Amino acid sequence: MEELRNRAKQLLEAKTVDVVIGYGETLNNKIKAVFIRKPEDAVKLVYDERCTQNLGVYLTKHEVKHFGKPAIVASVSTMRTVLQLCSEKQVKDDGVLVLGVTLEGKFLEFPTFKTVETFMEKGVQPIPAKDLELMAKIETMSLDERWAFWQEELQKCTKCYACRASCPMCYCNRCMVDYNQPQWISVPSTEIGNLEWHLMRAMHLAGRCVNCGECGRACPQEIPIHLLTFKASEEAQNQFGAVAGLSSTMPSTLSSWKPNDKENFIQ
Amino acid sequence: MEVFEPKIVAFVCNWCTYAGADLTGTSRIKYATNVKIIRFPCTGRIDFMLLMKALSNGADGIIVSGCHPNDCHYTSGNFHARRRWMMFRGVASYLGIDLRRITFSWVSAAEGAKWAEVVNKATDEITKLGPNEAYVKTAKKFQSMDN
Ligand code: SF4
Ligand code: SF4
């Protein structure tokens, strides 16, 4: 932690970056995101096992961009976020200094996105065992059981859109659910509207989700909605060999195609 | 007993399948009348949300059809669509949506007979499956809330 604070201080003093996005503590010892802009504030940075939020969500925020060049405290999911955002032209190439934390908890600084890509070759963050277990369970369910399972889960959704707000890949200025002409998704929480909302969310994140799990953690109703985008990631990998967040130049999975994309259902 | 006549909505592209369906008609080929055709500029335009809207408005089945690969009027619209459907099917079936109700096909402007075949097959399949109950029930709840 000292290492991180010192390095942040140095970077701000040397004006290498204008803001360090990291974790800090609130007055009642909860973790929150902090945006450090003065070298003397670098002592406010903390890093421990409570720091789970994917801070990548702030990189595309207007208010944060306004600060200037950022450095970001990045878990492996956040590193993937940065690369994916770059491939989608949402951050400039090498426009973010990545202060990485490896899976073993070691601090590692990445001067360029190329070096992040090289690091990613060693492997991405594993999907938590609890999620894998539930995913495997859903896979073995019959169609009716799946329908019942998701109806049961999704009826809890209050349409608060915390999942959308917490997701670093949901950066559209205007989301399709906010349109009312035509209205694609019902405003109140209704069974069919909730189903459509979550199908749409998964489809719009398909091949872009970096499996950080933030949406599931953000959901106040504890709906395992991250499994839907995890499933979409799995499909992207199995069907198109595309894994999000490994490269800063990869083409978008669903806005590109190959003449030999293999399916078995078109008559 | 009343015979179940499924309502099928077909989303087709203007350049191939719509022209193909026209040919079915001008060739005087008879086929199931359960299908309502909606014409789109290209399969690339057929968003999955349109299918969802058809289902929630009471369609028992859906057909999505367009030009064969390499035949797209806009070069690559159908390639984009193909990827989207491949993904859609994965996610939709994970949510418990019955994919047997959604038929995908390539029908060119010269394949009038194939169009009749596709529609007849889909109609048979959906007649066997019966009305789209789980979905309609859920959608009805939505409508009653609306009123
Ligand atoms: S969909 Fe969820 S798991 Fe995927 S990138 Fe967004 S927040 Fe992370
Ligand atoms: S965070 Fe949870 S309750 Fe809120 S909209 Fe997303 S799924 Fe629904």
CSV table of C-alpha atoms and ligand atoms in Angstrom, one decimal:
chain,number,residue,atom,x,y,z
A,1,MET,CA,0.0,0.0,0.0
A,2,GLU,CA,2.9,2.4,0.9
A,3,GLU,CA,4.4,1.5,-2.5
A,4,LEU,CA,1.2,2.5,-4.2
A,5,ARG,CA,0.9,5.8,-2.3
A,6,ASN,CA,4.5,6.8,-3.0
A,7,ARG,CA,4.2,6.0,-6.6
A,8,ALA,CA,0.9,8.0,-6.9
A,9,LYS,CA,2.6,10.9,-5.2
A,10,GLN,CA,5.6,10.8,-7.5
A,11,LEU,CA,3.4,10.6,-10.6
A,12,LEU,CA,1.3,13.6,-9.5
A,13,GLU,CA,4.4,15.6,-8.5
A,14,ALA,CA,6.1,14.9,-11.8
A,15,LYS,CA,2.8,15.7,-13.6
A,16,THR,CA,3.1,12.4,-15.5
A,17,VAL,CA,-0.7,12.1,-14.8
A,18,ASP,CA,-3.3,14.5,-13.6
A,19,VAL,CA,-5.4,12.2,-11.5
A,20,VAL,CA,-5.0,8.9,-9.8
A,21,ILE,CA,-8.2,6.8,-9.7
A,22,GLY,CA,-8.1,4.5,-6.8
A,23,TYR,CA,-9.7,3.3,-3.6
A,24,GLY,CA,-10.1,5.3,-0.5
A,25,GLU,CA,-11.9,4.9,2.8
A,26,THR,CA,-15.1,6.7,3.9
A,27,LEU,CA,-15.5,8.0,7.5
A,28,ASN,CA,-17.2,4.8,8.5
A,29,ASN,CA,-14.5,2.6,7.0
A,30,LYS,CA,-16.3,1.6,3.8
A,31,ILE,CA,-14.4,1.6,0.5
A,32,LYS,CA,-15.2,4.2,-2.1
A,33,ALA,CA,-13.5,5.4,-5.3
A,34,VAL,CA,-11.2,8.4,-4.9
A,35,PHE,CA,-9.8,10.7,-7.5
A,36,ILE,CA,-6.5,12.0,-6.2
A,37,ARG,CA,-5.3,15.2,-7.9
A,38,LYS,CA,-2.8,16.6,-5.4
A,39,PRO,CA,0.4,14.8,-4.4
A,40,GLU,CA,-0.3,15.4,-0.7
A,41,ASP,CA,-3.6,13.5,-1.0
A,42,ALA,CA,-1.9,10.3,-2.2
A,43,VAL,CA,-1.9,9.1,1.4
A,44,LYS,CA,-5.7,8.7,1.1
A,45,LEU,CA,-5.2,5.7,-1.2
A,46,VAL,CA,-5.9,2.3,0.2
A,47,TYR,CA,-5.8,-1.2,-1.2
A,48,ASP,CA,-7.0,-4.4,0.5
A,49,GLU,CA,-9.4,-7.3,-0.1
A,50,ARG,CA,-12.4,-5.0,0.3
A,51,CYS,CA,-11.4,-3.2,-2.9
A,52,THR,CA,-13.4,-5.1,-5.4
A,53,GLN,CA,-15.1,-2.4,-7.5
A,54,ASN,CA,-14.1,-2.2,-11.2
A,55,LEU,CA,-12.8,1.4,-11.3
A,56,GLY,CA,-12.7,1.2,-15.1
A,57,VAL,CA,-16.3,2.5,-15.1
A,58,TYR,CA,-15.0,6.0,-14.3
A,59,LEU,CA,-12.7,6.3,-17.3
A,60,THR,CA,-15.4,7.2,-19.7
A,61,LYS,CA,-17.2,9.6,-17.4
A,62,HIS,CA,-17.2,13.2,-18.7
A,63,GLU,CA,-16.3,14.6,-15.2
A,64,VAL,CA,-13.3,12.3,-14.9
A,65,LYS,CA,-12.0,12.9,-18.5
A,66,HIS,CA,-12.1,16.6,-17.6
A,67,PHE,CA,-9.3,16.1,-15.0
A,68,GLY,CA,-6.8,15.1,-17.7
A,69,LYS,CA,-4.6,12.1,-18.0
A,70,PRO,CA,-5.5,9.4,-15.5
A,71,ALA,CA,-3.6,6.6,-13.7
A,72,ILE,CA,-5.8,3.8,-12.5
A,73,VAL,CA,-5.5,1.3,-9.7
A,74,ALA,CA,-6.4,-1.8,-11.7
A,75,SER,CA,-7.2,-5.4,-10.8
A,76,VAL,CA,-6.9,-7.9,-13.7
A,77,SER,CA,-10.6,-7.2,-14.6
A,78,THR,CA,-9.9,-3.5,-14.7
A,79,MET,CA,-6.9,-4.1,-16.9
A,80,ARG,CA,-9.1,-5.9,-19.3
A,81,THR,CA,-11.6,-3.1,-19.1
A,82,VAL,CA,-8.9,-0.6,-20.1
A,83,LEU,CA,-7.9,-2.7,-23.1
A,84,GLN,CA,-11.5,-3.3,-24.2
A,85,LEU,CA,-12.3,0.4,-23.9
A,86,CYS,CA,-9.3,1.2,-26.0
A,87,SER,CA,-10.4,-1.3,-28.7
A,88,GLU,CA,-13.8,0.5,-28.7
A,89,LYS,CA,-12.0,3.8,-29.1
A,90,GLN,CA,-13.3,5.1,-25.7
A,91,VAL,CA,-9.8,5.7,-24.3
A,92,LYS,CA,-6.8,6.8,-26.3
A,93,ASP,CA,-4.0,4.3,-26.9
A,94,ASP,CA,-1.8,4.5,-23.9
A,95,GLY,CA,-4.1,7.3,-22.6
A,96,VAL,CA,-4.3,5.6,-19.2
A,97,LEU,CA,-1.4,4.7,-16.9
A,98,VAL,CA,-2.3,1.3,-15.4
A,99,LEU,CA,-1.2,0.7,-11.8
A,100,GLY,CA,-1.9,-3.0,-11.9
A,101,VAL,CA,-2.5,-5.4,-9.1
A,102,THR,CA,-1.8,-9.0,-10.1
A,103,LEU,CA,-3.9,-12.0,-9.1
A,104,GLU,CA,-1.3,-12.6,-6.3
A,105,GLY,CA,-1.8,-9.1,-5.0
A,106,LYS,CA,1.5,-7.7,-6.3
A,107,PHE,CA,1.7,-4.1,-7.6
A,108,LEU,CA,2.9,-3.8,-11.2
A,109,GLU,CA,3.0,-0.7,-13.3
A,110,PHE,CA,2.3,-0.8,-17.0
A,111,PRO,CA,3.8,2.0,-19.0
A,112,THR,CA,2.0,1.1,-22.2
A,113,PHE,CA,-1.1,-0.9,-23.3
A,114,LYS,CA,1.3,-3.3,-25.1
A,115,THR,CA,2.7,-4.3,-21.8
A,116,VAL,CA,-0.8,-4.9,-20.4
A,117,GLU,CA,-1.5,-7.2,-23.4
A,118,THR,CA,1.7,-9.1,-22.8
A,119,PHE,CA,0.7,-9.5,-19.1
A,120,MET,CA,-2.8,-10.8,-20.1
A,121,GLU,CA,-1.2,-13.7,-22.0
A,122,LYS,CA,-0.5,-15.2,-18.6
A,123,GLY,CA,-4.2,-15.6,-18.1
A,124,VAL,CA,-7.3,-13.7,-17.0
A,125,GLN,CA,-9.0,-13.5,-13.7
A,126,PRO,CA,-10.8,-16.8,-12.9
A,127,ILE,CA,-14.6,-16.8,-12.6
A,128,PRO,CA,-15.5,-17.4,-8.9
A,129,ALA,CA,-16.4,-21.0,-8.0
A,130,LYS,CA,-19.8,-20.0,-6.8
A,131,ASP,CA,-20.7,-18.5,-10.2
A,132,LEU,CA,-19.3,-21.5,-12.1
A,133,GLU,CA,-21.4,-23.8,-10.0
A,134,LEU,CA,-24.6,-21.9,-10.7
A,135,MET,CA,-23.8,-21.6,-14.4
A,136,ALA,CA,-23.2,-25.3,-14.6
A,137,LYS,CA,-26.6,-25.9,-12.8
A,138,ILE,CA,-28.4,-23.6,-15.3
A,139,GLU,CA,-26.8,-25.5,-18.2
A,140,THR,CA,-28.3,-28.8,-17.0
A,141,MET,CA,-31.8,-27.4,-16.5
A,142,SER,CA,-34.6,-28.1,-19.0
A,143,LEU,CA,-36.0,-25.2,-20.9
A,144,ASP,CA,-39.0,-24.9,-18.6
A,145,GLU,CA,-36.8,-25.0,-15.5
A,146,ARG,CA,-34.6,-22.3,-17.0
A,147,TRP,CA,-37.6,-20.1,-17.7
A,148,ALA,CA,-38.9,-20.6,-14.2
A,149,PHE,CA,-35.5,-19.9,-12.7
A,150,TRP,CA,-35.0,-16.7,-14.5
A,151,GLN,CA,-38.6,-15.6,-14.0
A,152,GLU,CA,-38.2,-16.1,-10.3
A,153,GLU,CA,-35.0,-14.1,-10.2
A,154,LEU,CA,-35.9,-11.4,-12.6
A,155,GLN,CA,-39.2,-10.6,-11.0
A,156,LYS,CA,-37.2,-9.1,-8.2
A,157,CYS,CA,-35.7,-6.5,-10.5
A,158,THR,CA,-36.8,-3.0,-9.7
A,159,LYS,CA,-35.3,-1.5,-12.8
A,160,CYS,CA,-33.0,0.6,-10.7
A,161,TYR,CA,-30.3,0.2,-13.5
A,162,ALA,CA,-27.5,-0.1,-10.9
A,163,CYS,CA,-26.2,-2.9,-13.1
A,164,ARG,CA,-25.9,-0.6,-16.0
A,165,ALA,CA,-24.4,2.2,-14.0
A,166,SER,CA,-21.7,0.0,-12.5
A,167,CYS,CA,-20.7,-1.6,-15.8
A,168,PRO,CA,-17.6,-0.1,-17.4
A,169,MET,CA,-18.9,-1.2,-20.8
A,170,CYS,CA,-22.2,0.5,-20.5
A,171,TYR,CA,-21.0,4.0,-21.5
A,172,CYS,CA,-23.6,5.0,-24.1
A,173,ASN,CA,-24.8,8.5,-23.6
A,174,ARG,CA,-28.3,7.4,-24.2
A,175,CYS,CA,-29.3,3.8,-23.4
A,176,MET,CA,-31.9,2.0,-25.4
A,177,VAL,CA,-34.0,1.5,-22.3
A,178,ASP,CA,-34.3,5.2,-21.9
A,179,TYR,CA,-36.0,5.7,-25.3
A,180,ASN,CA,-39.7,6.3,-25.3
A,181,GLN,CA,-40.2,6.7,-29.0
A,182,PRO,CA,-40.4,3.9,-29.6
A,183,GLN,CA,-40.4,2.4,-26.1
A,184,TRP,CA,-38.4,-0.8,-26.3
A,185,ILE,CA,-38.5,-1.7,-22.6
A,186,SER,CA,-41.4,-1.0,-20.2
A,187,VAL,CA,-40.6,1.6,-17.6
A,188,PRO,CA,-42.2,-0.2,-14.6
A,189,SER,CA,-40.9,-3.6,-13.4
A,190,THR,CA,-42.9,-6.2,-15.3
A,191,GLU,CA,-42.1,-9.8,-16.0
A,192,ILE,CA,-41.8,-9.4,-19.8
A,193,GLY,CA,-40.1,-6.0,-19.6
A,194,ASN,CA,-37.6,-7.4,-17.1
A,195,LEU,CA,-36.9,-10.3,-19.3
A,196,GLU,CA,-36.4,-8.0,-22.3
A,197,TRP,CA,-34.2,-5.7,-20.4
A,198,HIS,CA,-31.9,-8.4,-19.3
A,199,LEU,CA,-31.8,-10.0,-22.7
A,200,MET,CA,-31.0,-6.7,-24.2
A,201,ARG,CA,-28.3,-5.9,-21.7
A,202,ALA,CA,-26.7,-9.3,-22.3
A,203,MET,CA,-26.9,-8.9,-26.1
A,204,HIS,CA,-25.5,-5.4,-26.0
A,205,LEU,CA,-22.6,-6.5,-23.9
A,206,ALA,CA,-22.0,-9.7,-25.8
A,207,GLY,CA,-18.4,-10.1,-26.7
A,208,ARG,CA,-17.6,-6.9,-24.8
A,209,CYS,CA,-18.2,-8.1,-21.2
A,210,VAL,CA,-14.8,-8.5,-19.4
A,211,ASN,CA,-16.3,-10.8,-16.7
A,212,CYS,CA,-15.6,-8.4,-13.8
A,213,GLY,CA,-18.9,-9.4,-12.1
A,214,GLU,CA,-19.5,-5.8,-11.1
A,215,CYS,CA,-23.1,-5.8,-12.3
A,216,GLY,CA,-24.0,-8.7,-10.1
A,217,ARG,CA,-22.3,-7.1,-7.1
A,218,ALA,CA,-24.1,-3.8,-7.7
A,219,CYS,CA,-27.5,-5.3,-7.9
A,220,PRO,CA,-29.4,-4.5,-4.7
A,221,GLN,CA,-31.7,-7.4,-5.3
A,222,GLU,CA,-28.8,-9.8,-5.6
A,223,ILE,CA,-30.0,-11.2,-8.9
A,224,PRO,CA,-27.1,-13.1,-10.6
A,225,ILE,CA,-27.4,-11.1,-13.8
A,226,HIS,CA,-23.7,-11.2,-14.4
A,227,LEU,CA,-24.2,-14.8,-15.4
A,228,LEU,CA,-26.1,-13.7,-18.4
A,229,THR,CA,-23.2,-11.6,-19.7
A,230,PHE,CA,-20.8,-14.4,-18.6
A,231,LYS,CA,-22.8,-16.7,-20.8
A,232,ALA,CA,-22.6,-14.2,-23.7
A,233,SER,CA,-18.8,-14.1,-23.2
A,234,GLU,CA,-18.7,-17.9,-23.3
A,235,GLU,CA,-20.7,-17.9,-26.5
A,236,ALA,CA,-18.3,-15.3,-28.0
A,237,GLN,CA,-15.3,-17.4,-27.1
A,238,ASN,CA,-16.8,-20.7,-28.2
A,239,GLN,CA,-18.4,-19.6,-31.4
A,240,PHE,CA,-16.1,-16.8,-32.6
A,241,GLY,CA,-12.9,-17.3,-30.6
A,242,ALA,CA,-13.3,-13.8,-29.2
A,243,VAL,CA,-12.3,-12.9,-25.7
A,244,ALA,CA,-12.9,-9.3,-24.6
A,245,GLY,CA,-10.2,-7.3,-23.0
A,246,LEU,CA,-7.1,-9.1,-24.2
A,247,SER,CA,-6.2,-6.6,-26.9
A,248,SER,CA,-6.5,-2.9,-27.4
A,249,THR,CA,-7.0,-3.3,-31.1
A,250,MET,CA,-9.4,-6.2,-31.5
A,251,PRO,CA,-12.5,-5.7,-33.7
A,252,SER,CA,-15.8,-5.6,-31.9
A,253,THR,CA,-17.2,-9.2,-31.9
A,254,LEU,CA,-20.8,-8.4,-33.0
A,255,SER,CA,-19.9,-5.7,-35.4
A,256,SER,CA,-17.5,-7.9,-37.3
A,257,TRP,CA,-17.9,-11.2,-39.0
A,258,LYS,CA,-16.1,-14.0,-40.8
A,259,PRO,CA,-17.3,-15.6,-44.0
A,260,ASN,CA,-16.9,-19.0,-42.4
A,261,ASP,CA,-18.8,-18.3,-39.1
A,262,LYS,CA,-20.1,-21.8,-38.4
A,263,GLU,CA,-23.8,-22.3,-37.4
A,264,ASN,CA,-26.1,-25.3,-37.7
A,265,PHE,CA,-29.6,-23.8,-37.4
A,266,ILE,CA,-30.2,-21.8,-40.6
A,267,GLN,CA,-32.3,-23.7,-43.1
B,1,MET,CA,-62.8,-28.6,-30.7
B,2,GLU,CA,-61.3,-25.5,-32.2
B,3,VAL,CA,-58.2,-26.2,-34.3
B,4,PHE,CA,-55.1,-24.2,-33.2
B,5,GLU,CA,-54.0,-22.0,-36.0
B,6,PRO,CA,-50.6,-20.5,-35.0
B,7,LYS,CA,-49.8,-16.9,-35.7
B,8,ILE,CA,-46.4,-16.7,-37.3
B,9,VAL,CA,-44.6,-13.4,-38.0
B,10,ALA,CA,-41.9,-13.5,-40.7
B,11,PHE,CA,-39.2,-10.9,-40.7
B,12,VAL,CA,-37.7,-10.9,-44.2
B,13,CYS,CA,-35.3,-8.9,-46.2
B,14,ASN,CA,-36.5,-6.9,-49.2
B,15,TRP,CA,-34.0,-8.2,-51.8
B,16,CYS,CA,-34.1,-12.0,-51.4
B,17,THR,CA,-36.7,-13.5,-49.3
B,18,TYR,CA,-39.4,-10.9,-49.9
B,19,ALA,CA,-38.9,-11.3,-53.7
B,20,GLY,CA,-38.7,-15.1,-53.1
B,21,ALA,CA,-42.1,-15.0,-51.4
B,22,ASP,CA,-43.4,-13.0,-54.3
B,23,LEU,CA,-42.3,-15.7,-56.6
B,24,THR,CA,-44.1,-18.3,-54.5
B,25,GLY,CA,-47.2,-16.3,-55.2
B,26,THR,CA,-46.7,-15.7,-58.9
B,27,SER,CA,-45.8,-19.4,-59.3
B,28,ARG,CA,-49.2,-20.2,-57.7
B,29,ILE,CA,-47.7,-22.4,-55.0
B,30,LYS,CA,-50.1,-22.9,-52.2
B,31,TYR,CA,-48.7,-22.6,-48.6
B,32,ALA,CA,-49.9,-22.1,-45.1
B,33,THR,CA,-51.7,-18.8,-44.5
B,34,ASN,CA,-50.5,-18.5,-40.9
B,35,VAL,CA,-47.6,-16.3,-41.8
B,36,LYS,CA,-47.6,-12.5,-41.7
B,37,ILE,CA,-44.7,-11.1,-43.6
B,38,ILE,CA,-42.9,-7.9,-42.6
B,39,ARG,CA,-40.4,-6.5,-45.1
B,40,PHE,CA,-37.1,-5.1,-44.0
B,41,PRO,CA,-34.4,-3.5,-46.0
B,42,CYS,CA,-31.9,-6.1,-44.9
B,43,THR,CA,-31.5,-8.9,-42.4
B,44,GLY,CA,-28.8,-6.7,-40.8
B,45,ARG,CA,-31.7,-4.5,-39.8
B,46,ILE,CA,-33.6,-7.2,-38.0
B,47,ASP,CA,-32.9,-6.4,-34.4
B,48,PHE,CA,-33.5,-9.2,-31.8
B,49,MET,CA,-35.8,-6.8,-30.0
B,50,LEU,CA,-38.2,-6.9,-32.9
B,51,LEU,CA,-38.5,-10.6,-32.4
B,52,MET,CA,-39.2,-10.1,-28.7
B,53,LYS,CA,-41.9,-7.6,-29.5
B,54,ALA,CA,-43.5,-10.0,-31.8
B,55,LEU,CA,-43.5,-12.7,-29.1
B,56,SER,CA,-44.9,-10.4,-26.4
B,57,ASN,CA,-47.7,-9.2,-28.8
B,58,GLY,CA,-48.9,-12.8,-29.2
B,59,ALA,CA,-46.9,-14.4,-32.0
B,60,ASP,CA,-46.7,-18.2,-31.6
B,61,GLY,CA,-43.8,-18.4,-34.0
B,62,ILE,CA,-41.3,-16.3,-35.9
B,63,ILE,CA,-39.4,-16.8,-39.2
B,64,VAL,CA,-36.3,-14.7,-39.9
B,65,SER,CA,-35.1,-15.0,-43.4
B,66,GLY,CA,-32.8,-13.2,-45.9
B,67,CYS,CA,-30.3,-13.6,-48.6
B,68,HIS,CA,-27.8,-16.5,-48.7
B,69,PRO,CA,-24.2,-15.7,-47.6
B,70,ASN,CA,-22.4,-13.7,-50.3
B,71,ASP,CA,-25.7,-12.6,-51.8
B,72,CYS,CA,-26.5,-9.7,-49.6
B,73,HIS,CA,-27.6,-6.6,-51.5
B,74,TYR,CA,-25.4,-4.6,-49.0
B,75,THR,CA,-22.5,-7.1,-49.2
B,76,SER,CA,-22.3,-8.0,-45.5
B,77,GLY,CA,-25.7,-7.4,-43.8
B,78,ASN,CA,-26.5,-11.0,-43.6
B,79,PHE,CA,-23.0,-11.9,-42.2
B,80,HIS,CA,-23.6,-9.4,-39.4
B,81,ALA,CA,-27.1,-10.9,-38.8
B,82,ARG,CA,-25.8,-14.4,-38.7
B,83,ARG,CA,-23.4,-13.5,-35.9
B,84,ARG,CA,-26.1,-11.8,-34.0
B,85,TRP,CA,-28.5,-14.8,-34.3
B,86,MET,CA,-25.7,-17.1,-33.2
B,87,MET,CA,-25.3,-15.0,-30.1
B,88,PHE,CA,-29.0,-14.4,-29.6
B,89,ARG,CA,-29.8,-18.1,-29.6
B,90,GLY,CA,-27.2,-18.8,-26.9
B,91,VAL,CA,-28.4,-16.1,-24.6
B,92,ALA,CA,-32.1,-16.6,-25.3
B,93,SER,CA,-32.1,-20.3,-24.6
B,94,TYR,CA,-30.2,-19.6,-21.4
B,95,LEU,CA,-33.1,-17.5,-20.3
B,96,GLY,CA,-35.5,-20.3,-21.2
B,97,ILE,CA,-36.9,-18.9,-24.4
B,98,ASP,CA,-38.0,-21.7,-26.7
B,99,LEU,CA,-35.9,-21.5,-29.8
B,100,ARG,CA,-38.0,-24.1,-31.7
B,101,ARG,CA,-40.5,-21.2,-32.2
B,102,ILE,CA,-37.9,-19.1,-34.1
B,103,THR,CA,-36.9,-20.4,-37.6
B,104,PHE,CA,-34.0,-18.9,-39.4
B,105,SER,CA,-33.5,-19.4,-43.1
B,106,TRP,CA,-31.8,-18.2,-46.3
B,107,VAL,CA,-34.3,-17.9,-49.2
B,108,SER,CA,-33.2,-16.3,-52.4
B,109,ALA,CA,-35.4,-14.4,-54.9
B,110,ALA,CA,-35.4,-17.6,-57.1
B,111,GLU,CA,-36.4,-19.9,-54.3
B,112,GLY,CA,-40.2,-19.5,-54.3
B,113,ALA,CA,-40.7,-23.2,-53.6
B,114,LYS,CA,-38.2,-23.2,-50.7
B,115,TRP,CA,-40.2,-20.3,-49.1
B,116,ALA,CA,-43.3,-22.4,-49.2
B,117,GLU,CA,-41.4,-25.3,-47.6
B,118,VAL,CA,-40.0,-23.1,-44.9
B,119,VAL,CA,-43.4,-21.7,-43.9
B,120,ASN,CA,-45.1,-25.0,-44.0
B,121,LYS,CA,-42.5,-26.7,-41.9
B,122,ALA,CA,-42.5,-23.9,-39.3
B,123,THR,CA,-46.3,-23.9,-39.2
B,124,ASP,CA,-46.3,-27.7,-38.6
B,125,GLU,CA,-43.7,-27.4,-35.9
B,126,ILE,CA,-45.5,-24.6,-34.1
B,127,THR,CA,-48.9,-26.3,-34.4
B,128,LYS,CA,-47.3,-29.2,-32.6
B,129,LEU,CA,-45.9,-27.0,-29.9
B,130,GLY,CA,-49.2,-25.3,-29.4
B,131,PRO,CA,-49.8,-21.7,-28.3
B,132,ASN,CA,-46.8,-19.8,-26.8
B,133,GLU,CA,-48.4,-20.1,-23.4
B,134,ALA,CA,-45.6,-19.3,-21.0
B,135,TYR,CA,-44.8,-16.2,-22.9
B,136,VAL,CA,-48.3,-15.0,-23.5
B,137,LYS,CA,-49.2,-15.5,-19.8
B,138,THR,CA,-46.4,-13.4,-18.8
B,139,ALA,CA,-47.2,-10.8,-21.4
B,140,LYS,CA,-50.8,-10.7,-20.3
B,141,LYS,CA,-49.8,-9.8,-16.8
B,142,PHE,CA,-48.0,-6.9,-18.4
B,143,GLN,CA,-51.0,-5.7,-20.3
B,144,SER,CA,-53.3,-6.0,-17.3
B,145,MET,CA,-50.8,-3.8,-15.4
B,146,ASP,CA,-50.8,-1.3,-18.2
B,147,ASN,CA,-54.6,-0.8,-18.1
C,1,SF4,S1,-21.6,-6.9,-17.8
C,1,SF4,FE1,-21.1,-7.1,-15.6
C,1,SF4,S2,-19.4,-8.5,-15.6
C,1,SF4,FE2,-19.6,-7.7,-17.7
C,1,SF4,S3,-18.2,-5.9,-17.9
C,1,SF4,FE3,-20.3,-5.2,-17.3
C,1,SF4,S4,-20.2,-5.1,-15.0
C,1,SF4,FE4,-18.5,-6.4,-15.7
C,2,SF4,S1,-29.2,-3.7,-10.6
C,2,SF4,FE1,-30.6,-5.4,-10.2
C,2,SF4,S2,-32.6,-4.5,-9.6
C,2,SF4,FE2,-31.3,-2.9,-10.6
C,2,SF4,S3,-32.0,-2.9,-12.7
C,2,SF4,FE3,-30.1,-4.2,-12.5
C,2,SF4,S4,-30.9,-6.3,-12.2
C,2,SF4,FE4,-32.6,-4.9,-11.8
